Short mmCIF file of C-alpha atoms (C1' of nucleotides) in Angstrom, two decimals:
data_model
loop_
_atom_site.label_atom_id
_atom_site.label_comp_id
_atom_site.label_asym_id
_atom_site.label_seq_id
_atom_site.Cartn_x
_atom_site.Cartn_y
_atom_site.Cartn_z
CA MET A 1 -0.47 -0.10 0.03
CA ALA A 2 1.57 2.91 -1.12
CA GLN A 3 2.08 6.19 1.28
CA LEU A 4 1.82 8.64 -1.50
CA GLN A 5 -1.55 9.00 -2.46
CA PRO A 6 -3.73 11.83 -5.67
CA ALA A 7 -5.08 14.00 -3.18
CA ARG A 8 -8.86 13.32 -2.42
CA GLY A 9 -10.91 12.77 -5.01
CA THR A 10 -8.06 13.17 -7.50
CA GLN A 11 -7.00 10.78 -9.77
CA ASP A 12 -3.89 9.48 -12.26
CA LEU A 13 -5.24 8.20 -16.10
CA LEU A 14 -3.88 5.97 -16.71
CA PRO A 15 -3.38 4.74 -20.84
CA ALA A 16 -6.06 1.58 -19.73
CA GLN A 17 -8.48 4.75 -18.85
CA MET A 18 -7.11 7.35 -20.73
CA ARG A 19 -8.37 5.27 -23.86
CA ARG A 20 -12.30 5.98 -22.36
CA HIS A 21 -12.01 9.32 -22.01
CA ARG A 22 -10.51 10.10 -25.57
CA ARG A 23 -12.67 7.15 -27.31
CA ILE A 24 -16.05 10.14 -25.87
CA ILE A 25 -14.54 12.96 -26.19
CA GLU A 26 -13.39 12.63 -29.54
CA THR A 27 -16.78 10.45 -30.25
CA ALA A 28 -18.35 13.99 -29.33
CA ARG A 29 -16.75 16.34 -31.02
CA GLU A 30 -17.01 14.62 -34.25
CA ILE A 31 -20.64 14.63 -33.21
CA ALA A 32 -21.23 18.23 -32.19
CA ALA A 33 -18.37 19.30 -35.54
CA ARG A 34 -21.33 17.95 -37.04
CA TYR A 35 -24.00 20.03 -36.62
CA GLY A 36 -21.80 22.96 -36.82
CA PHE A 37 -20.13 23.32 -32.96
CA ALA A 38 -17.21 24.72 -32.77
CA GLU A 39 -14.61 23.56 -30.47
CA MET A 40 -13.00 26.33 -27.75
CA SER A 41 -11.94 26.70 -24.54
CA THR A 42 -11.08 29.04 -21.54
CA PRO A 43 -9.46 28.95 -18.55
CA ILE A 44 -9.14 26.94 -15.41
CA PHE A 45 -9.76 29.48 -13.24
CA GLU A 46 -11.38 32.81 -13.08
CA PHE A 47 -12.42 34.97 -11.10
CA THR A 48 -14.80 34.24 -8.52
CA GLU A 49 -17.24 36.00 -9.05
CA VAL A 50 -17.73 34.76 -12.66
CA PHE A 51 -18.95 31.91 -11.17
CA ALA A 52 -20.51 33.69 -7.34
CA ARG A 53 -23.35 35.70 -8.86
CA PRO A 54 -25.06 33.54 -11.77
CA ILE A 55 -24.69 29.52 -10.47
CA GLY A 56 -26.44 31.78 -7.51
CA GLU A 57 -24.77 32.15 -3.35
CA ALA A 58 -26.88 30.16 -2.00
CA THR A 59 -26.31 26.54 -4.57
CA ASP A 60 -24.40 24.83 -3.29
CA ILE A 61 -22.13 24.60 -5.43
CA VAL A 62 -21.21 28.29 -4.19
CA ALA A 63 -21.71 28.08 -0.79
CA LYS A 64 -19.53 24.99 -0.08
CA GLU A 65 -17.98 23.28 -3.08
CA MET A 66 -16.00 25.48 -4.62
CA TYR A 67 -12.16 25.96 -4.97
CA THR A 68 -11.20 29.65 -3.92
CA PHE A 69 -8.34 31.17 -3.10
CA VAL A 70 -6.04 34.46 -3.12
CA ASP A 71 -3.58 34.58 -5.24
CA ARG A 72 -0.49 36.66 -5.12
CA GLY A 73 -1.18 39.62 -6.12
CA GLY A 74 -4.20 39.60 -4.13
CA ASP A 75 -7.23 38.02 -6.36
CA GLU A 76 -9.51 36.01 -4.86
CA ILE A 77 -10.21 33.63 -7.78
CA THR A 78 -11.45 30.35 -7.97
CA LEU A 79 -10.83 27.05 -9.80
CA ARG A 80 -14.23 26.09 -12.10
CA PRO A 81 -17.09 24.08 -10.70
CA GLU A 82 -18.48 24.20 -14.65
CA ALA A 83 -17.62 25.41 -17.83
CA THR A 84 -21.24 27.68 -18.98
CA ALA A 85 -20.27 30.62 -16.99
CA GLY A 86 -16.60 30.67 -18.16
CA ILE A 87 -17.73 30.56 -22.06
CA VAL A 88 -20.32 32.81 -21.21
CA ARG A 89 -18.06 35.74 -19.68
CA ALA A 90 -15.74 35.04 -22.80
CA VAL A 91 -18.21 35.94 -25.22
CA ILE A 92 -18.25 38.59 -23.44
CA SER A 93 -14.85 39.81 -23.49
CA ASN A 94 -14.62 38.80 -26.26
CA GLY A 95 -18.13 40.63 -27.66
CA LEU A 96 -19.16 37.94 -29.29
CA ALA A 97 -22.72 37.69 -28.79
CA GLN A 98 -22.70 41.03 -32.28
CA GLN A 99 -21.98 37.10 -34.25
CA ALA A 100 -24.53 35.77 -32.87
CA PRO A 101 -26.53 32.68 -33.28
CA LEU A 102 -22.99 30.78 -31.51
CA LYS A 103 -21.91 26.82 -31.20
CA PHE A 104 -19.39 25.94 -28.86
CA PHE A 105 -18.53 22.87 -28.00
CA TYR A 106 -15.85 22.09 -25.43
CA THR A 107 -14.05 19.66 -22.92
CA GLY A 108 -11.63 20.04 -20.17
CA PRO A 109 -11.34 19.60 -16.30
CA MET A 110 -13.66 21.00 -14.20
CA PHE A 111 -13.60 21.38 -9.55
CA ARG A 112 -15.81 20.72 -7.46
CA TYR A 113 -15.03 20.23 -2.87
CA GLU A 114 -17.02 16.96 -2.42
CA ARG A 115 -16.69 14.44 -0.95
CA PRO A 116 -16.00 11.49 -3.84
CA GLN A 117 -18.41 8.41 -4.08
CA LYS A 118 -19.49 6.68 -7.43
CA GLY A 119 -19.09 9.08 -10.05
CA ARG A 120 -18.21 11.86 -8.91
CA PHE A 121 -15.04 13.27 -8.25
CA ARG A 122 -13.19 16.60 -7.20
CA GLN A 123 -11.15 17.26 -10.52
CA PHE A 124 -13.50 15.88 -12.14
CA HIS A 125 -14.03 15.95 -16.68
CA GLN A 126 -17.02 16.74 -18.44
CA ILE A 127 -17.92 17.89 -22.12
CA ASP A 128 -20.31 20.16 -23.23
CA VAL A 129 -21.86 21.97 -25.33
CA GLU A 130 -23.52 25.61 -25.99
CA LEU A 131 -25.86 27.23 -28.67
CA MET A 132 -25.62 31.04 -28.04
CA GLY A 133 -28.19 33.81 -29.41
CA VAL A 134 -31.35 31.87 -30.39
CA ALA A 135 -34.44 31.84 -28.48
CA ALA A 136 -36.71 29.90 -30.51
CA PRO A 137 -37.39 26.19 -29.36
CA GLN A 138 -35.12 24.84 -32.70
CA ALA A 139 -31.88 25.18 -30.52
CA ASP A 140 -33.34 23.33 -27.83
CA ILE A 141 -34.50 20.51 -29.92
CA GLU A 142 -30.42 20.85 -31.67
CA VAL A 143 -29.18 20.35 -28.38
CA ILE A 144 -31.07 18.12 -26.94
CA ALA A 145 -30.44 15.87 -30.13
CA CYS A 146 -27.08 16.60 -30.19
CA GLY A 147 -26.96 14.84 -26.75
CA ARG A 148 -28.77 11.87 -27.68
CA GLN A 149 -26.18 10.79 -30.99
CA ILE A 150 -23.37 11.65 -29.21
CA LEU A 151 -25.07 9.55 -26.77
CA ASP A 152 -25.90 6.76 -29.36
CA ALA A 153 -22.62 6.66 -30.47
CA LEU A 154 -20.64 5.95 -27.97
CA GLY A 155 -23.49 3.22 -27.12
CA ILE A 156 -25.29 3.78 -24.05
CA GLY A 157 -28.42 5.16 -25.90
CA GLY A 158 -30.22 2.38 -24.89
CA ARG A 159 -28.61 2.75 -20.95
CA VAL A 160 -30.25 5.51 -20.89
CA VAL A 161 -33.03 7.68 -20.59
CA LEU A 162 -34.30 11.79 -21.33
CA GLU A 163 -36.05 12.91 -19.04
CA LEU A 164 -38.16 16.54 -19.68
CA ASN A 165 -38.63 19.76 -17.71
CA THR A 166 -39.92 23.39 -18.12
CA LEU A 167 -39.09 26.49 -15.65
CA GLY A 168 -41.09 28.64 -18.01
CA ASP A 169 -39.69 32.10 -18.31
CA ARG A 170 -38.52 33.96 -15.15
CA GLU A 171 -41.98 35.24 -14.75
CA SER A 172 -43.64 31.54 -14.67
CA ARG A 173 -40.84 30.29 -11.93
CA ALA A 174 -41.42 33.25 -9.90
CA ALA A 175 -44.87 32.42 -9.35
CA TYR A 176 -44.09 29.35 -8.65
CA ARG A 177 -41.57 29.26 -6.10
CA ASP A 178 -43.99 32.01 -4.46
CA ALA A 179 -47.24 29.36 -4.54
CA LEU A 180 -44.78 26.43 -2.87
CA VAL A 181 -43.41 27.89 -0.97
CA ALA A 182 -45.97 29.01 0.17
CA PHE A 183 -47.47 25.49 0.39
CA TYR A 184 -44.76 23.72 2.31
CA LYS A 185 -44.70 27.16 5.49
CA ARG A 186 -48.38 25.22 5.57
CA HIS A 187 -46.39 21.99 6.04
CA LEU A 188 -43.66 23.04 8.01
CA ASP A 189 -43.45 21.41 10.74
CA ASP A 190 -43.87 17.88 8.73
CA LEU A 191 -41.23 18.73 7.01
CA SER A 192 -37.24 16.88 6.84
CA GLU A 193 -34.82 19.04 7.80
CA ASP A 194 -32.92 19.06 4.67
CA SER A 195 -36.20 20.32 3.20
CA ARG A 196 -36.67 23.52 5.50
CA ARG A 197 -33.11 23.83 5.08
CA ARG A 198 -33.71 24.54 1.44
CA LEU A 199 -37.03 26.33 1.17
CA GLU A 200 -35.17 28.43 1.70
CA ARG A 201 -32.36 27.67 -0.61
CA ASN A 202 -34.33 26.29 -3.58
CA PRO A 203 -37.78 25.52 -2.75
CA LEU A 204 -38.44 23.33 -6.38
CA ARG A 205 -35.54 20.98 -5.07
CA ILE A 206 -37.72 20.06 -1.87
CA LEU A 207 -40.01 18.64 -4.72
CA ASP A 208 -37.29 15.46 -5.34
CA SER A 209 -36.17 14.62 -1.97
CA LYS A 210 -35.58 11.03 -1.66
CA ASP A 211 -37.16 12.05 1.95
CA GLU A 212 -40.36 9.72 2.60
CA GLY A 213 -42.32 11.97 4.88
CA ASP A 214 -41.98 14.47 2.27
CA LYS A 215 -42.78 11.93 -0.50
CA ARG A 216 -46.22 12.26 0.87
CA ILE A 217 -46.66 16.00 1.06
CA ASN A 218 -45.18 16.74 -2.57
CA ALA A 219 -48.35 14.59 -3.57
CA ASP A 220 -50.55 17.66 -2.85
CA ALA A 221 -47.89 19.75 -4.40
CA PRO A 222 -49.05 22.83 -6.56
CA SER A 223 -48.13 21.53 -9.94
CA ASN A 224 -45.59 24.63 -12.15
CA ALA A 225 -47.82 23.29 -15.48
CA GLU A 226 -50.58 25.99 -14.13
CA TYR A 227 -48.11 28.49 -12.89
CA LEU A 228 -46.82 28.80 -16.90
CA THR A 229 -47.51 31.96 -18.32
CA PRO A 230 -48.79 30.88 -22.24
CA ALA A 231 -45.61 32.58 -23.90
CA SER A 232 -44.25 29.83 -22.08
CA ARG A 233 -46.54 27.14 -22.27
CA ASP A 234 -45.88 27.33 -25.98
CA PHE A 235 -42.50 26.96 -26.01
CA PHE A 236 -42.62 23.89 -23.78
CA ASP A 237 -45.04 22.89 -27.07
CA GLY A 238 -42.62 23.73 -29.54
CA VAL A 239 -40.03 22.21 -27.43
CA ARG A 240 -41.94 18.82 -27.21
CA ARG A 241 -42.97 19.09 -31.07
CA GLY A 242 -39.84 19.03 -31.86
CA LEU A 243 -38.73 15.84 -29.46
CA ASP A 244 -40.98 13.73 -31.53
CA ALA A 245 -40.56 14.62 -35.13
CA LEU A 246 -36.92 13.98 -34.80
CA GLY A 247 -38.35 9.90 -32.99
CA ILE A 248 -36.54 10.87 -29.74
CA GLU A 249 -37.93 9.49 -26.83
CA TYR A 250 -38.21 11.24 -23.90
CA LYS A 251 -40.45 11.68 -20.04
CA VAL A 252 -42.17 14.70 -18.64
CA ASN A 253 -40.21 14.87 -15.76
CA PRO A 254 -42.67 17.42 -13.57
CA ARG A 255 -40.22 17.50 -10.53
CA LEU A 256 -36.63 17.70 -12.26
CA VAL A 257 -35.54 20.69 -10.74
CA ARG A 258 -31.52 21.85 -12.32
CA GLY A 259 -29.71 23.54 -9.12
CA LEU A 260 -27.95 26.07 -11.14
CA ASP A 261 -29.83 29.05 -11.05
CA TYR A 262 -29.57 30.78 -13.66
CA TYR A 263 -31.45 28.26 -15.61
CA VAL A 264 -35.21 28.83 -17.42
CA HIS A 265 -37.62 27.44 -19.80
CA THR A 266 -35.90 24.40 -20.54
CA THR A 267 -34.48 21.04 -18.15
CA PHE A 268 -33.03 17.76 -19.50
CA GLU A 269 -30.96 15.04 -17.85
CA PHE A 270 -30.67 11.35 -19.79
CA ILE A 271 -30.48 9.57 -16.30
CA THR A 272 -29.21 5.98 -16.39
CA THR A 273 -30.13 3.28 -13.43
CA GLU A 274 -26.78 1.77 -13.27
CA LEU A 275 -24.03 4.94 -11.17
CA GLY A 276 -26.07 4.18 -7.91
CA ALA A 277 -26.92 7.55 -6.70
CA GLN A 278 -25.40 9.69 -9.68
CA GLY A 279 -27.71 8.92 -12.63
CA THR A 280 -27.13 11.78 -14.04
CA VAL A 281 -25.31 11.37 -17.62
CA LEU A 282 -26.26 14.58 -19.38
CA GLY A 283 -27.98 17.79 -18.15
CA GLY A 284 -28.84 20.48 -19.42
CA GLY A 285 -31.35 23.17 -20.19
CA ARG A 286 -32.04 27.46 -20.47
CA TYR A 287 -30.22 29.62 -19.02
CA ASP A 288 -31.37 33.18 -21.42
CA GLY A 289 -30.31 35.02 -18.21
CA LEU A 290 -27.34 34.58 -17.72
CA SER A 291 -25.28 36.91 -19.76
CA GLU A 292 -27.28 39.59 -18.59
CA ILE A 293 -26.79 38.97 -15.01
CA MET A 294 -23.18 38.79 -15.57
CA GLY A 295 -23.10 42.24 -16.75
CA GLY A 296 -23.16 40.90 -20.42
CA PRO A 297 -25.86 41.66 -23.89
CA PRO A 298 -28.83 39.64 -24.14
CA LEU A 299 -28.12 36.46 -25.61
CA PRO A 300 -30.76 33.38 -24.73
CA ALA A 301 -29.16 29.89 -25.15
CA VAL A 302 -29.33 26.31 -24.11
CA GLY A 303 -27.02 23.91 -23.36
CA TRP A 304 -25.67 20.96 -21.97
CA ALA A 305 -22.69 18.90 -20.60
CA ALA A 306 -21.73 15.32 -19.73
CA GLY A 307 -19.64 13.93 -16.97
CA ILE A 308 -16.89 12.07 -18.72
CA GLU A 309 -16.22 9.86 -16.04
CA ARG A 310 -19.97 8.72 -16.03
CA LEU A 311 -20.17 8.06 -19.59
CA ALA A 312 -16.14 5.92 -19.29
CA MET A 313 -17.82 4.29 -16.32
CA LEU A 314 -21.39 3.28 -19.12
CA ILE A 315 -19.04 2.08 -22.42
CA GLU A 316 -17.19 -0.89 -23.65
CA GLU A 317 -13.43 -0.91 -23.36
CA PRO A 318 -12.13 1.02 -26.16
CA PRO A 319 -10.15 -0.95 -28.04
CA GLU A 320 -6.14 -0.68 -27.58
CA GLY A 321 -4.43 0.86 -30.60
CA ARG A 322 -2.24 1.00 -33.58
CA ARG A 323 0.03 -3.28 -33.25
CA PRO A 324 3.02 -2.14 -33.56
CA VAL A 325 6.36 -3.22 -35.84
CA ALA A 326 8.49 -4.75 -33.32
CA ILE A 327 12.41 -4.07 -34.46
CA VAL A 328 14.61 -7.54 -32.99
CA PRO A 329 18.41 -6.78 -33.87
CA ALA A 330 20.09 -9.81 -33.22
CA GLY A 331 23.29 -9.29 -32.11
CA ASP A 332 26.13 -5.96 -30.88
CA ASP A 333 26.36 -5.82 -34.24
CA ALA A 334 22.73 -4.73 -35.11
CA ALA A 335 22.20 -2.36 -32.79
CA LEU A 336 22.65 0.81 -35.35
CA PRO A 337 20.98 -0.41 -38.26
CA ALA A 338 17.30 -1.48 -35.77
CA LEU A 339 17.84 1.99 -34.35
CA LYS A 340 17.48 3.73 -37.96
CA LEU A 341 15.48 0.81 -39.67
CA ALA A 342 12.30 1.81 -36.67
CA GLU A 343 13.40 5.57 -37.76
CA GLU A 344 12.76 4.84 -41.46
CA LEU A 345 9.47 3.19 -40.72
CA ARG A 346 8.24 5.87 -38.26
CA ARG A 347 8.80 8.57 -40.73
CA ALA A 348 6.78 6.48 -43.31
CA GLY A 349 3.87 5.96 -41.06
CA PHE A 350 4.57 2.70 -38.77
CA VAL A 351 4.18 2.47 -35.35
CA VAL A 352 7.09 0.74 -34.55
CA GLU A 353 8.04 -0.67 -30.69
CA LEU A 354 12.61 -1.13 -30.34
CA GLY A 355 12.98 -2.70 -27.32
CA TYR A 356 15.73 -1.17 -24.97
CA SER A 357 17.20 -4.63 -23.32
CA GLY A 358 17.53 -7.99 -23.57
CA ASN A 359 18.39 -11.28 -26.26
CA MET A 360 16.32 -11.92 -29.12
CA ARG A 361 13.93 -14.19 -26.43
CA LYS A 362 13.48 -11.30 -24.59
CA ARG A 363 12.32 -9.15 -27.08
CA LEU A 364 9.73 -11.41 -28.65
CA GLN A 365 8.11 -11.19 -25.36
CA ARG A 366 7.77 -8.12 -25.64
CA ALA A 367 7.32 -8.30 -29.02
CA ASP A 368 3.99 -10.14 -28.19
CA LYS A 369 3.27 -8.30 -25.24
CA ALA A 370 3.26 -5.10 -27.11
CA ASN A 371 0.39 -6.73 -29.59
CA ALA A 372 2.82 -5.94 -32.45
CA ARG A 373 1.46 -7.97 -35.56
CA VAL A 374 5.13 -8.27 -37.58
CA ALA A 375 8.35 -9.17 -35.68
CA VAL A 376 11.53 -7.44 -38.42
CA ILE A 377 14.21 -10.04 -36.94
CA LEU A 378 17.81 -7.68 -37.71
CA GLY A 379 20.59 -10.98 -37.48
CA GLU A 380 24.16 -9.92 -38.91
CA THR A 381 24.20 -13.47 -41.21
CA GLU A 382 20.56 -11.50 -42.95
CA LEU A 383 22.07 -7.76 -42.02
CA ALA A 384 24.57 -8.73 -44.62
CA ARG A 385 23.15 -9.70 -47.07
CA GLY A 386 20.92 -6.72 -47.34
CA ALA A 387 18.18 -8.51 -46.00
CA ALA A 388 16.33 -9.08 -42.86
CA VAL A 389 13.51 -11.96 -41.09
CA LEU A 390 9.64 -10.54 -41.27
CA ARG A 391 7.86 -12.78 -39.26
CA ASP A 392 3.99 -13.50 -39.11
CA LEU A 393 3.13 -13.23 -34.93
CA ASP A 394 0.00 -14.10 -35.26
CA LYS A 395 0.88 -16.94 -37.82
CA GLY A 396 3.93 -18.60 -36.29
CA GLU A 397 5.13 -17.70 -39.94
CA GLN A 398 8.42 -15.87 -41.60
CA GLU A 399 10.90 -14.63 -44.37
CA GLU A 400 13.81 -14.00 -45.28
CA VAL A 401 12.88 -9.60 -46.97
CA PRO A 402 15.49 -7.90 -48.68
CA LEU A 403 15.27 -4.62 -46.50
CA ALA A 404 14.48 -2.12 -49.41
CA GLU A 405 11.62 -3.65 -49.66
CA LEU A 406 10.94 -4.43 -46.08
CA ALA A 407 8.29 -0.79 -45.95
CA ASP A 408 6.04 -2.37 -48.80
CA ARG A 409 6.24 -6.10 -47.32
CA LEU A 410 5.64 -4.43 -44.38
CA GLY A 411 2.42 -2.82 -45.70
CA THR A 412 0.51 -5.58 -45.57
CA PHE A 413 0.07 -6.64 -42.33
CA TYR A 414 -2.51 -3.29 -42.43
"C1'" G B 1 -21.03 18.88 6.89
"C1'" C B 2 -23.93 13.46 8.02
"C1'" G B 3 -24.03 7.85 8.27
"C1'" G B 4 -22.59 2.95 7.14
"C1'" G B 5 -18.85 -0.27 5.07
"C1'" U B 6 -14.04 -1.43 3.80
"C1'" G B 7 -7.88 -1.29 3.97
"C1'" U B 8 -3.80 -8.09 4.12
"C1'" A B 9 2.82 -8.89 -2.13
"C1'" G B 10 1.82 -4.96 -8.38
"C1'" C B 11 -3.71 -6.64 -9.45
"C1'" U B 12 -7.90 -10.51 -7.85
"C1'" C B 13 -8.16 -11.96 -2.53
"C1'" A B 14 -7.98 -16.26 1.95
"C1'" G B 15 -6.28 -16.35 6.38
"C1'" C B 16 -12.13 -20.87 11.16
"C1'" U B 17 -13.25 -18.34 18.15
"C1'" G B 18 -5.75 -14.67 18.95
"C1'" G B 19 -0.40 -19.15 18.89
"C1'" U B 20 5.06 -18.99 16.86
"C1'" U B 21 9.00 -19.47 9.54
"C1'" A B 22 1.38 -14.73 6.23
"C1'" G B 23 -0.24 -18.49 1.94
"C1'" A B 24 -3.50 -19.05 -2.74
"C1'" G B 25 -4.23 -17.42 -8.21
"C1'" C B 26 -2.42 -13.83 -11.26
"C1'" G B 27 1.87 -10.74 -12.71
"C1'" C B 28 6.87 -10.03 -12.48
"C1'" C B 29 12.26 -12.35 -12.85
"C1'" A B 30 15.40 -16.75 -14.17
"C1'" G B 31 16.51 -21.22 -16.49
"C1'" A B 32 14.30 -25.67 -20.11
"C1'" U B 33 15.60 -23.06 -25.11
"C1'" U B 34 23.48 -19.34 -25.91
"C1'" G B 35 18.89 -16.55 -33.35
"C1'" U B 36 12.61 -17.34 -32.54
"C1'" G B 37 6.79 -14.73 -28.85
"C1'" A B 38 2.59 -16.28 -27.08
"C1'" U B 39 1.55 -22.86 -25.13
"C1'" U B 40 3.90 -25.66 -21.29
"C1'" C B 41 7.58 -27.29 -17.95
"C1'" U B 42 11.18 -25.91 -13.13
"C1'" G B 43 12.96 -22.36 -10.39
"C1'" G B 44 13.23 -18.16 -8.19
"C1'" A B 45 11.87 -12.28 -5.99
"C1'" U B 46 8.23 -9.62 -3.47
"C1'" G B 47 4.99 -7.69 2.20
"C1'" U B 48 6.46 -1.83 7.67
"C1'" C B 49 -1.49 -7.55 7.37
"C1'" G B 50 -3.29 1.28 6.10
"C1'" C B 51 -0.57 4.01 10.51
"C1'" C B 52 -0.59 5.07 15.66
"C1'" G B 53 -1.11 3.33 21.33
"C1'" G B 54 -4.34 -0.73 24.44
"C1'" U B 55 -5.20 -5.29 25.85
"C1'" U B 56 -2.02 -9.90 26.56
"C1'" C B 57 2.86 -14.29 27.37
"C1'" G B 58 2.27 -13.63 22.35
"C1'" A B 59 -2.50 -9.22 17.88
"C1'" A B 60 -3.06 -10.06 10.85
"C1'" U B 61 -6.79 -11.32 14.03
"C1'" C B 62 -9.84 -8.12 20.03
"C1'" C B 63 -10.00 -2.72 21.92
"C1'" G B 64 -9.39 3.01 20.29
"C1'" G B 65 -7.49 6.41 17.94
"C1'" U B 66 -6.30 7.40 12.85
"C1'" C B 67 -5.98 8.44 7.93
"C1'" A B 68 -7.01 6.28 3.24
"C1'" C B 69 -10.16 4.06 -0.08
"C1'" U B 70 -16.10 2.68 -0.72
"C1'" C B 71 -21.10 3.12 -0.55
"C1'" G B 72 -25.14 6.69 0.56
"C1'" C B 73 -27.28 11.69 2.52
"C1'" C B 74 -26.54 17.51 1.09
"C1'" C B 75 -26.15 19.01 -3.51
"C1'" C B 76 -24.15 16.95 -8.82
"C1'" A B 77 -21.82 15.37 -14.14
#
RNA sequence: GCGGGUGUAGCUCAGCUGGUUAGAGCGCCAGAUUGUGAUUCUGGAUGUCGCCGGUUCGAAUCCGGUCACUCGCCCCA
């Protein structure tokens, strides 16, 4: 048991795990590109206020989960807990709103100081899609469809379900919130301790409580449908018609509430039952007011984020990379010719494995372990006549090949 | 921040109600095969039994603390 460990909630991505991450990122990048999302990146840390205001002072993320510190210049800095606020800040900073619609794909690490558990880490990675400058439901539909295609392409489409809800516009949301607070205040004595706290911070969250007593109270709670303005209702209908037209299945879940303050209208989550308590694999919604909250121009927007670690736990193990050509020098005189040959073959595009030590037997063992497809054995007698032995490691057959023809012959194996 | 579970070799784990040299499989190393891998056979190395303290003639085993991991709550990707 090693004494030296990574900081709690962080982990090393060794090659096998890294392959999973890459598979997810590359799949998402490719599919997002088909929708016209252009990849961008922002700093990993920002001034604390970039996150604090838009996410919501009362949310857990801001209240207790941010990695915040004062740097040597006295600035208050925070490691980003999510991507959207930084992206919107970048849009404002660079005056990009005029070029709307803007469509961005994003991937990178995020940081939240939480107690780690299955599918939850202090440093984790997300892929992210944002569509800004379009107020119509088409944007929501496109963004959700993109998420659906990525999950399908990763082979886990059948293991997640899409849940959909609307919070309505700000007017609807405020009216519903007031109604809920009034309702819960009448049941204050019966509410769980957690929910009494939620009543102050985020009353919508009580709807999603796992407490049995809360669930009984929730059965009689007012429904948000009654508080939607006609415009909000129309918007939601538009989103649903679009998803129906695309054959994207979803379940309307009126209890689906997103924690971040900046969401309005559409909220959605792709959920799996295979990850314990952390069912949400991809979640997002519309955040029309965020740009203005941050001091920017009006900019309606919708987007989602997906947790790469969570997706990585669901996908099949990706195949290893290209199988190498192993070069095996036999004898000291073959060492430099082997080095030279490896260099030439790499320049020609082959993946080449050249061992560092050992006799031929050892080197062939390593070639096997490296999953090499063929071995090129450079023996002194063959070298003397300008040739090498080409061994097919799958079949166990070999033959002598002139060095001049080697690259062409190797090509037939791939 | 709160509650439960688990810490024995590189990995997966065994070790009954405390008994003296702590085990297996896989992996690793070497040899059979000093110019031929993956198969087979033979041999070998590897552990502060997470850490600190206590009980005891004696602790991997019991007790306390601590740290780490893990699952759940809160919250979220």
